[in-house]
CSV table of C-alpha atoms in Angstrom, one decimal:
chain,number,residue,atom,x,y,z
A,1,MET,CA,-0.1,-0.2,0.1
A,2,ARG,CA,1.2,3.8,-1.0
A,3,VAL,CA,0.7,6.9,1.1
A,4,SER,CA,1.2,10.1,0.0
A,5,PHE,CA,1.5,13.3,2.1
A,6,TYR,CA,0.7,16.8,1.0
A,7,THR,CA,1.7,19.2,3.9
A,8,LEU,CA,0.8,22.8,4.3
A,9,GLY,CA,2.1,25.5,7.0
A,10,CYS,CA,4.8,25.9,9.5
A,11,LYS,CA,8.1,23.5,10.3
A,12,VAL,CA,5.7,22.2,13.4
A,13,ASN,CA,3.4,20.7,10.5
A,14,GLN,CA,6.3,19.4,8.6
A,15,ASN,CA,7.6,17.6,11.5
A,16,GLU,CA,4.4,16.5,12.3
A,17,SER,CA,3.8,14.9,8.9
A,18,GLY,CA,7.2,13.1,8.9
A,19,ALA,CA,6.0,11.5,12.2
A,20,MET,CA,2.6,10.3,10.8
A,21,ALA,CA,4.7,9.0,7.9
A,22,GLN,CA,6.5,6.6,10.3
A,23,LEU,CA,3.4,5.6,11.9
A,24,PHE,CA,2.3,4.7,8.1
A,25,GLU,CA,5.5,2.7,7.5
A,26,ALA,CA,5.2,0.8,10.8
A,27,ASN,CA,1.8,-0.1,9.6
A,28,GLY,CA,3.4,-1.6,6.2
A,29,TYR,CA,2.8,1.3,4.0
A,30,THR,CA,5.1,2.9,1.2
A,31,VAL,CA,5.5,6.6,1.7
A,32,VAL,CA,5.6,8.3,-1.9
A,33,PRO,CA,6.4,11.7,-2.6
A,34,ALA,CA,3.3,14.1,-3.4
A,35,GLY,CA,1.7,13.6,-6.8
A,36,GLU,CA,2.3,10.0,-7.4
A,37,GLU,CA,0.0,7.6,-7.4
A,38,ALA,CA,-1.1,6.2,-4.2
A,39,ASP,CA,-3.7,4.0,-2.4
A,40,VAL,CA,-4.0,7.0,0.6
A,41,TYR,CA,-3.8,10.7,0.0
A,42,ILE,CA,-3.4,12.7,3.2
A,43,VAL,CA,-3.6,16.3,3.6
A,44,ASN,CA,-1.9,17.8,6.6
A,45,SER,CA,-3.3,21.3,6.7
A,46,CYS,CA,-3.0,24.6,7.7
A,47,THR,CA,-5.6,27.0,8.8
A,48,VAL,CA,-3.6,30.4,9.3
A,49,THR,CA,-5.0,31.9,6.5
A,50,ASN,CA,-8.4,31.2,4.4
A,51,PHE,CA,-5.9,30.2,1.5
A,52,GLY,CA,-4.6,27.6,3.4
A,53,ASP,CA,-8.4,26.0,3.8
A,54,GLN,CA,-9.0,26.7,-0.2
A,55,LYS,CA,-5.4,24.6,-0.7
A,56,SER,CA,-6.5,21.9,1.3
A,57,ARG,CA,-10.1,21.4,-0.4
A,58,LYS,CA,-8.3,21.7,-3.8
A,59,TRP,CA,-6.0,19.4,-3.5
A,60,LEU,CA,-8.6,17.0,-1.9
A,61,ARG,CA,-10.7,17.4,-4.7
A,62,ARG,CA,-8.1,16.7,-7.4
A,63,ALA,CA,-6.8,13.8,-5.4
A,64,LYS,CA,-10.4,12.2,-5.5
A,65,ARG,CA,-11.1,13.2,-9.2
A,66,GLU,CA,-7.7,11.4,-10.3
A,67,ASN,CA,-7.7,8.7,-7.8
A,68,PRO,CA,-11.3,7.6,-7.2
A,69,GLY,CA,-10.8,4.3,-5.3
A,70,ALA,CA,-8.0,5.8,-3.4
A,71,VAL,CA,-8.7,7.1,0.8
A,72,THR,CA,-8.5,10.9,1.0
A,73,VAL,CA,-7.8,12.0,4.3
A,74,LEU,CA,-8.0,15.6,5.9
A,75,THR,CA,-6.3,16.1,8.9
A,76,GLY,CA,-4.2,18.8,11.1
A,77,CYS,CA,-5.4,22.2,12.0
A,78,TYR,CA,-8.2,23.1,9.6
A,79,PRO,CA,-10.5,20.5,11.0
A,80,GLN,CA,-9.1,21.3,14.4
A,81,ALA,CA,-10.3,25.0,14.3
A,82,PHE,CA,-13.7,24.4,11.9
A,83,PRO,CA,-14.8,21.1,12.6
A,84,LYS,CA,-18.4,21.4,11.2
A,85,GLU,CA,-17.1,23.1,8.2
A,86,ALA,CA,-14.1,20.3,7.8
A,87,ALA,CA,-16.7,17.4,8.1
A,88,GLU,CA,-19.0,18.6,5.5
A,89,ILE,CA,-16.1,18.0,2.8
A,90,ALA,CA,-17.4,15.2,0.9
A,91,GLU,CA,-14.2,14.8,-0.8
A,92,ALA,CA,-12.5,13.4,2.4
A,93,ASP,CA,-13.1,10.1,3.5
A,94,VAL,CA,-11.5,10.5,6.8
A,95,VAL,CA,-11.4,13.9,9.0
A,96,THR,CA,-9.3,14.3,11.7
A,97,GLY,CA,-8.1,17.0,14.2
A,98,SER,CA,-4.8,17.6,15.5
A,99,GLY,CA,-5.4,15.1,18.3
A,100,SER,CA,-5.9,12.1,16.5
A,101,ARG,CA,-2.6,11.4,14.6
A,102,ARG,CA,-1.7,8.2,16.2
A,103,ILE,CA,-5.0,6.5,15.2
A,104,LEU,CA,-5.0,7.5,11.9
A,105,PRO,CA,-3.6,4.3,10.1
A,106,GLU,CA,-6.5,2.4,12.4
A,107,LEU,CA,-8.8,4.9,10.9
A,108,VAL,CA,-7.6,4.5,7.3
A,109,ARG,CA,-7.6,0.6,7.6
A,110,LYS,CA,-11.3,0.8,8.7
A,111,VAL,CA,-12.4,2.8,5.4
A,112,LEU,CA,-9.8,0.6,3.2
A,113,ASP,CA,-11.3,-2.5,4.4
A,114,GLY,CA,-14.8,-1.4,4.2
A,115,GLU,CA,-15.7,-1.4,7.7
A,116,GLU,CA,-16.7,2.2,7.5
A,117,GLN,CA,-17.6,4.2,4.6
A,118,ARG,CA,-16.7,7.5,5.8
A,119,ILE,CA,-14.8,8.6,9.1
A,120,VAL,CA,-15.0,11.7,11.3
A,121,GLU,CA,-13.0,11.8,14.3
A,122,ILE,CA,-12.7,15.3,15.6
A,123,GLN,CA,-11.7,15.6,19.7
A,124,PRO,CA,-12.1,19.3,21.0
A,125,HIS,CA,-8.9,20.7,23.0
A,126,HIS,CA,-9.5,20.7,26.4
A,127,LYS,CA,-8.0,21.6,30.0
A,128,GLY,CA,-5.5,19.5,31.2
A,129,GLU,CA,-4.9,18.0,27.8
A,130,GLN,CA,-1.3,16.0,27.5
A,131,PHE,CA,1.1,16.7,24.9
A,132,GLU,CA,0.7,14.1,22.2
A,133,GLU,CA,4.1,11.8,22.1
A,134,LEU,CA,4.6,11.2,18.2
A,135,PRO,CA,7.5,8.8,16.5
A,136,ILE,CA,10.9,10.7,16.0
A,137,GLU,CA,11.3,12.1,12.6
A,138,LEU,CA,13.6,10.7,10.5
A,139,PHE,CA,14.9,13.2,8.1
A,140,ALA,CA,16.6,12.6,4.5
A,141,GLU,CA,19.9,14.5,5.1
A,142,HIS,CA,22.0,14.2,8.1
A,143,THR,CA,22.2,17.9,8.3
A,144,ARG,CA,19.8,19.9,10.8
A,145,ALA,CA,16.7,18.0,12.5
A,146,PHE,CA,13.5,20.0,13.9
A,147,VAL,CA,12.7,18.7,17.3
A,148,LYS,CA,8.8,19.9,18.4
A,149,VAL,CA,8.9,20.4,22.3
A,150,GLU,CA,5.7,22.2,22.6
A,151,ASP,CA,2.3,22.6,21.2
A,152,GLY,CA,-0.7,25.1,21.8
A,153,CYS,CA,-1.0,28.6,22.5
A,154,ASN,CA,-2.7,30.9,25.1
A,155,ARG,CA,-2.8,34.0,23.8
A,156,GLN,CA,-5.5,35.5,22.1
A,157,CYS,CA,-3.9,37.8,19.3
A,158,ALA,CA,-6.6,39.5,17.0
A,159,TYR,CA,-5.5,38.4,13.5
A,160,CYS,CA,-4.8,34.5,14.7
A,161,VAL,CA,-6.6,31.5,14.9
A,162,ILE,CA,-3.9,29.1,16.1
A,163,PRO,CA,-5.2,28.9,19.7
A,164,ARG,CA,-8.5,27.3,18.4
A,165,ALA,CA,-6.7,25.0,16.0
A,166,ARG,CA,-3.8,24.2,18.5
A,167,GLY,CA,-5.4,24.3,21.9
A,168,PRO,CA,-3.9,25.2,25.3
A,169,VAL,CA,0.0,25.3,26.0
A,170,ARG,CA,1.3,21.6,25.9
A,171,SER,CA,5.0,20.9,27.0
A,172,ARG,CA,6.8,17.8,26.0
A,173,SER,CA,8.6,16.1,28.6
A,174,GLU,CA,12.2,17.0,29.3
A,175,GLU,CA,12.9,13.1,29.3
A,176,SER,CA,11.0,12.6,26.0
A,177,VAL,CA,13.1,15.9,24.4
A,178,LEU,CA,16.5,14.6,25.6
A,179,GLN,CA,15.9,10.9,24.5
A,180,GLU,CA,14.9,12.2,21.0
A,181,LEU,CA,18.2,14.6,20.9
A,182,THR,CA,20.3,11.4,21.8
A,183,HIS,CA,18.9,9.5,19.2
A,184,LEU,CA,19.4,12.4,16.8
A,185,ALA,CA,23.1,12.7,17.4
A,186,ALA,CA,23.5,8.7,17.6
A,187,ALA,CA,22.4,9.1,13.7
A,188,GLY,CA,24.7,11.8,12.9
A,189,TYR,CA,22.8,15.4,13.4
A,190,LYS,CA,24.7,17.9,14.6
A,191,GLU,CA,22.3,20.7,14.7
A,192,VAL,CA,18.9,20.8,16.0
A,193,VAL,CA,16.2,23.3,16.0
A,194,LEU,CA,13.9,23.2,18.8
A,195,SER,CA,10.0,23.7,17.3
A,196,ALA,CA,6.9,24.7,18.9
A,197,ILE,CA,3.8,26.7,18.5
A,198,SER,CA,5.0,28.8,21.3
A,199,LEU,CA,8.5,27.8,22.0
A,200,PRO,CA,9.0,30.6,25.1
A,201,SER,CA,6.0,28.8,26.7
A,202,TYR,CA,7.6,25.8,27.2
A,203,GLY,CA,7.5,24.2,30.9
A,204,MET,CA,4.5,26.9,32.2
A,205,ASP,CA,2.2,23.7,32.4
A,206,THR,CA,5.0,21.5,33.9
A,207,GLY,CA,6.9,23.6,36.3
A,208,THR,CA,10.0,24.3,34.1
A,209,CYS,CA,11.3,26.5,31.6
A,210,LEU,CA,13.0,26.7,28.2
A,211,ALA,CA,16.2,27.7,29.5
A,212,ASP,CA,16.0,24.5,31.9
A,213,LEU,CA,15.5,22.6,28.7
A,214,LEU,CA,18.2,24.2,27.0
A,215,GLU,CA,21.0,23.9,29.4
A,216,LYS,CA,20.1,19.7,29.7
A,217,ALA,CA,19.9,20.0,25.6
A,218,SER,CA,23.7,21.3,25.6
A,219,GLN,CA,24.7,18.8,27.6
A,220,VAL,CA,23.8,15.6,24.9
A,221,GLU,CA,27.1,14.5,23.4
A,222,GLY,CA,27.3,14.7,19.7
A,223,ILE,CA,24.6,17.7,19.3
A,224,GLU,CA,26.9,20.8,18.2
A,225,ARG,CA,24.6,23.3,17.7
A,226,ILE,CA,21.2,24.3,18.9
A,227,ARG,CA,18.6,26.7,17.0
A,228,LEU,CA,15.4,28.0,18.8
A,229,GLY,CA,12.5,28.7,16.7
A,230,SER,CA,10.1,31.8,17.2
A,231,LEU,CA,10.0,33.9,20.5
A,232,ASP,CA,8.0,36.0,22.0
A,233,PRO,CA,10.1,39.2,23.4
A,234,ASP,CA,7.9,39.6,26.3
A,235,LYS,CA,8.7,36.3,27.3
A,236,LEU,CA,12.1,36.5,27.7
A,237,SER,CA,13.5,37.6,31.0
A,238,ASP,CA,17.0,39.0,31.6
A,239,ARG,CA,17.7,36.2,33.6
A,240,ASP,CA,16.5,33.8,30.6
A,241,ILE,CA,18.9,35.6,28.4
A,242,ALA,CA,22.0,35.5,30.8
A,243,ARG,CA,21.4,31.9,30.9
A,244,MET,CA,20.9,31.4,27.2
A,245,ALA,CA,24.5,33.6,26.5
A,246,ALA,CA,26.1,30.9,28.6
A,247,MET,CA,25.2,28.3,26.5
A,248,PRO,CA,28.0,28.2,23.5
A,249,LYS,CA,26.0,25.3,21.6
A,250,LEU,CA,23.4,28.0,21.5
A,251,CYS,CA,23.4,29.7,17.9
A,252,PRO,CA,22.9,33.1,18.6
A,253,GLN,CA,20.1,34.0,16.0
A,254,PHE,CA,16.8,34.6,17.2
A,255,HIS,CA,13.7,35.0,15.1
A,256,LEU,CA,11.9,37.5,17.9
A,257,SER,CA,8.4,38.0,16.7
A,258,LEU,CA,7.5,41.6,16.0
A,259,GLN,CA,4.3,41.5,13.8
A,260,SER,CA,4.4,45.6,13.3
A,261,GLY,CA,7.1,48.1,14.2
A,262,SER,CA,3.9,50.6,15.5
A,263,SER,CA,3.0,50.5,19.1
A,264,LYS,CA,-0.6,51.7,17.9
A,265,THR,CA,-1.2,48.8,15.3
A,266,LEU,CA,0.5,46.2,18.3
A,267,ARG,CA,-2.2,47.4,20.4
A,268,ALA,CA,-4.9,46.7,17.7
A,269,MET,CA,-3.6,43.2,17.4
A,270,ARG,CA,-3.5,42.5,20.8
A,271,ARG,CA,-0.1,41.8,21.0
A,272,PRO,CA,1.1,42.4,24.8
A,273,TYR,CA,4.3,44.7,24.0
A,274,THR,CA,5.1,48.1,22.2
A,275,ALA,CA,7.9,48.6,20.0
A,276,GLU,CA,9.7,50.5,22.4
A,277,GLN,CA,9.8,47.4,24.9
A,278,TYR,CA,10.7,45.1,21.7
A,279,SER,CA,13.8,47.3,21.2
A,280,GLU,CA,14.8,46.8,24.7
A,281,VAL,CA,14.7,42.9,24.5
A,282,ALA,CA,16.6,43.0,20.9
A,283,THR,CA,19.1,45.4,22.6
A,284,LYS,CA,19.7,43.0,25.7
A,285,LEU,CA,20.1,40.1,23.4
A,286,ARG,CA,22.8,41.9,21.5
A,287,THR,CA,24.5,43.0,24.7
A,288,ALA,CA,24.3,39.5,26.0
A,289,PHE,CA,25.8,37.9,22.7
A,290,GLY,CA,27.6,40.4,21.4
A,291,ALA,CA,26.3,43.0,18.4
A,292,GLU,CA,28.7,41.4,16.1
A,293,ASN,CA,27.9,37.7,17.1
A,294,VAL,CA,24.1,37.8,17.2
A,295,SER,CA,21.6,38.0,14.6
A,296,LEU,CA,17.8,38.8,14.6
A,297,THR,CA,15.0,37.7,12.4
A,298,THR,CA,11.3,38.4,12.5
A,299,ASP,CA,8.0,38.5,10.8
A,300,VAL,CA,5.8,41.7,10.0
A,301,ILE,CA,2.3,41.8,8.8
A,302,VAL,CA,1.3,45.1,6.7
A,303,GLY,CA,-2.0,46.3,5.9
A,304,PHE,CA,-3.6,45.3,9.3
A,305,PRO,CA,-7.1,46.9,9.8
A,306,GLY,CA,-7.1,50.5,10.6
A,307,GLU,CA,-3.2,50.6,9.8
A,308,THR,CA,-3.1,54.2,8.2
A,309,GLU,CA,-0.4,55.4,6.0
A,310,GLN,CA,1.9,56.9,9.0
A,311,ASP,CA,1.3,53.9,10.9
A,312,PHE,CA,3.2,52.0,8.1
A,313,LEU,CA,5.7,54.3,7.4
A,314,ASP,CA,6.5,54.2,11.3
A,315,SER,CA,6.4,50.4,10.9
A,316,MET,CA,8.9,50.7,8.4
A,317,ALA,CA,11.4,52.7,10.0
A,318,PHE,CA,11.2,50.8,12.8
A,319,VAL,CA,12.0,47.7,11.0
A,320,LYS,CA,14.8,49.1,9.2
A,321,ALA,CA,16.4,50.4,12.2
A,322,GLN,CA,16.6,46.7,13.8
A,323,ARG,CA,18.8,45.9,11.2
A,324,PHE,CA,17.3,42.3,10.8
A,325,LEU,CA,19.1,39.8,8.7
A,326,LYS,CA,16.0,38.3,7.5
A,327,VAL,CA,12.5,39.8,7.8
A,328,HIS,CA,9.5,37.5,6.5
A,329,VAL,CA,6.7,39.9,5.2
A,330,PHE,CA,3.0,39.2,5.1
A,331,PRO,CA,0.2,41.2,3.8
A,332,TYR,CA,-2.7,40.8,6.4
A,333,SER,CA,-5.0,38.2,5.4
A,334,ARG,CA,-8.4,38.4,6.9
A,335,ARG,CA,-9.3,35.3,9.0
A,336,ALA,CA,-12.8,34.2,9.5
A,337,GLY,CA,-12.7,33.2,13.2
A,338,THR,CA,-11.0,36.1,14.6
A,339,PRO,CA,-11.9,39.4,16.4
A,340,ALA,CA,-9.9,41.7,13.6
A,341,PHE,CA,-12.3,39.7,11.0
A,342,ASP,CA,-15.0,42.1,11.9
A,343,PHE,CA,-12.5,45.0,12.5
A,344,PRO,CA,-13.6,48.3,10.9
A,345,ASP,CA,-11.2,50.3,8.3
A,346,GLN,CA,-10.2,47.2,6.6
A,347,ILE,CA,-7.6,47.9,4.0
A,348,PRO,CA,-7.9,47.4,0.4
A,349,GLU,CA,-6.0,44.3,-1.0
A,350,HIS,CA,-4.4,46.3,-3.8
A,351,GLU,CA,-2.8,48.7,-0.8
A,352,LYS,CA,-1.9,45.9,1.4
A,353,GLN,CA,-0.4,44.2,-1.7
A,354,ALA,CA,1.5,47.5,-2.5
A,355,ARG,CA,2.7,47.8,1.5
A,356,SER,CA,4.0,44.3,1.1
A,357,HIS,CA,6.1,45.0,-1.5
A,358,ARG,CA,7.6,48.4,-0.2
A,359,MET,CA,8.4,46.7,3.2
A,360,THR,CA,10.0,43.9,1.4
A,361,GLN,CA,12.2,46.3,-1.1
A,362,ALA,CA,12.9,48.2,2.3
A,363,VAL,CA,14.0,45.0,4.5
A,364,GLU,CA,15.9,43.2,1.7
A,365,GLU,CA,18.1,46.2,1.0
A,366,VAL,CA,19.2,46.3,4.7
A,367,ARG,CA,19.7,42.4,4.7
A,368,ALA,CA,22.4,43.0,2.1
A,369,GLU,CA,23.8,45.6,4.1
A,370,VAL,CA,24.2,43.4,7.1
A,371,ALA,CA,25.5,40.6,4.8
A,372,ALA,CA,27.9,42.7,3.3
A,373,GLY,CA,29.0,44.1,6.7
A,374,MET,CA,30.1,40.3,7.7
A,375,THR,CA,32.8,40.4,4.8
A,376,GLY,CA,36.3,39.2,6.1
A,377,ARG,CA,35.0,37.7,9.2
A,378,GLN,CA,35.2,33.9,10.4
A,379,ALA,CA,32.2,32.0,11.1
A,380,GLU,CA,31.2,28.3,11.5
A,381,VAL,CA,29.2,26.7,8.5
A,382,LEU,CA,27.1,23.6,8.3
A,383,LEU,CA,27.3,21.9,5.3
A,384,GLU,CA,23.9,21.3,3.9
A,385,THR,CA,23.0,21.0,0.0
A,386,PRO,CA,25.8,19.8,-2.4
A,387,LEU,CA,25.9,22.0,-5.4
A,388,SER,CA,28.5,19.7,-7.0
A,389,ALA,CA,30.9,17.2,-5.6
A,390,ASN,CA,33.1,20.0,-3.9
A,391,THR,CA,30.7,23.0,-3.3
A,392,PHE,CA,27.9,23.3,-0.5
A,393,THR,CA,25.3,25.5,0.5
A,394,GLY,CA,25.1,26.2,4.3
A,395,TYR,CA,24.5,28.5,7.4
A,396,THR,CA,26.4,29.9,10.1
A,397,LYS,CA,25.5,29.9,13.4
A,398,GLN,CA,23.8,33.6,12.7
A,399,TYR,CA,21.6,31.9,9.8
A,400,LEU,CA,23.8,33.6,7.0
A,401,PRO,CA,23.1,31.5,4.2
A,402,VAL,CA,26.5,30.7,2.4
A,403,VAL,CA,28.2,29.2,-0.7
A,404,VAL,CA,31.7,27.1,0.0
A,405,CYS,CA,33.9,25.0,-1.9
A,406,ALA,CA,35.0,22.7,0.3
A,407,PRO,CA,36.9,19.4,-1.3
A,408,GLY,CA,37.1,16.5,1.1
A,409,HIS,CA,33.8,17.5,3.0
A,410,VAL,CA,30.2,16.0,2.9
A,411,SER,CA,27.0,17.5,3.9
A,412,GLY,CA,26.7,17.5,7.6
A,413,ASP,CA,30.3,18.6,8.1
A,414,ILE,CA,30.7,21.9,10.4
A,415,LEU,CA,33.9,23.8,9.1
A,416,THR,CA,35.4,27.1,9.9
A,417,VAL,CA,35.4,29.8,6.9
A,418,THR,CA,36.3,33.2,6.2
A,419,LEU,CA,33.4,35.2,4.5
A,420,THR,CA,33.8,37.3,1.4
A,421,GLU,CA,31.1,38.6,-1.1
A,422,TRP,CA,27.5,38.8,-0.9
A,423,ASP,CA,25.8,38.0,-4.4
A,424,GLY,CA,22.1,38.5,-3.1
A,425,GLN,CA,21.1,35.4,-2.0
A,426,HIS,CA,24.4,33.7,-0.2
A,427,CYS,CA,27.4,34.9,1.3
A,428,HIS,CA,30.4,33.3,-0.4
A,429,ALA,CA,33.3,31.7,1.7
A,430,VAL,CA,36.2,30.2,1.5
A,431,PRO,CA,37.5,27.4,4.3
A,432,LEU,CA,39.9,28.9,6.6
A,433,ASP,CA,42.7,25.9,6.1
A,434,ALA,CA,42.3,26.3,2.0
A,435,LYS,CA,45.5,27.1,0.2
A,436,GLN,CA,45.2,31.2,-0.7
């Protein structure tokens, strides 16, 4: 039996699809790439925007049309957040939420064997819910592995449906995380990325904290670099920052969630910090890790309801001043089921797109300046994708993309280089031990 996955959304979703693939393999299935002929087609959905829902429905319709005898599955955030709507999608033979992944092979078997014609199994989130343990994901390349350590979010941002889809904060046990890190190290991985829905909320439900986990993770032999997923600035205390700065294995690159550089817009978004408070945390990180050593990345939404031209200009000026290495810019997407959907002063789509273009242009200019400013520095690069027998792309600890010719090395090696010119996408580099 062959099973194919189509995954939408964040790294956590990608991680969960990998774990589900292992569950199916353990039940005798062969996992094939999306688009290939299969007996079972699974959509692991994202519901952050309406467009994600549309993509899920479109893919299911196509899979059922081209493979009428196959079993089609809709799982993940979309049915969890909107169970009634998802249950009515006729093209899905099995519909589950984000809490029934472990039993998915059994549900599919029942439909394949004719025990059930159609199954809808969506369990609502509840207080006291526990973290769902899934198999360790096996990655195709021995370079960087993503390790999910937390699920859920307790925030109520005006634009976001994620708490509805993911439920309350649930932390994975330290023992389980450390066990997975040990397995990954034994398999040859040198860098791990701790991923979550609300990473800095880790441990708030179990009496520990992210810094505690990091200190223990740093002791796992074989893991040389630890990278963090997205962080909320208001959840980073001075003590947390000081503890993290004392961990040599922690990559000094922080994806510090912003969303807007305008304090007025942040209030409308119901974010619990101002632009000024954000700047203070960014300054503390740069001070603790060293201004030349640390890099910051972030996300920015433009065209939020009520955002005036001046609000946008304020946001853009703030973002440029922060000197981010990378900024993901998103035009606001009106999402049913969120408070902001009904906010007055919705921005026209053409204006949102225009602001997105202006912001992107501004942050890319800063990115080029920041990257060019690293010329001549030494850095450690994790080799990842081979471009030829000797040339690789990879990333520094600061998450600067690099191209380097490194004869005798393979993907997964970490080597010290001297950074040279920035070509707009990568910084070129020369191994420190290369003959000049």
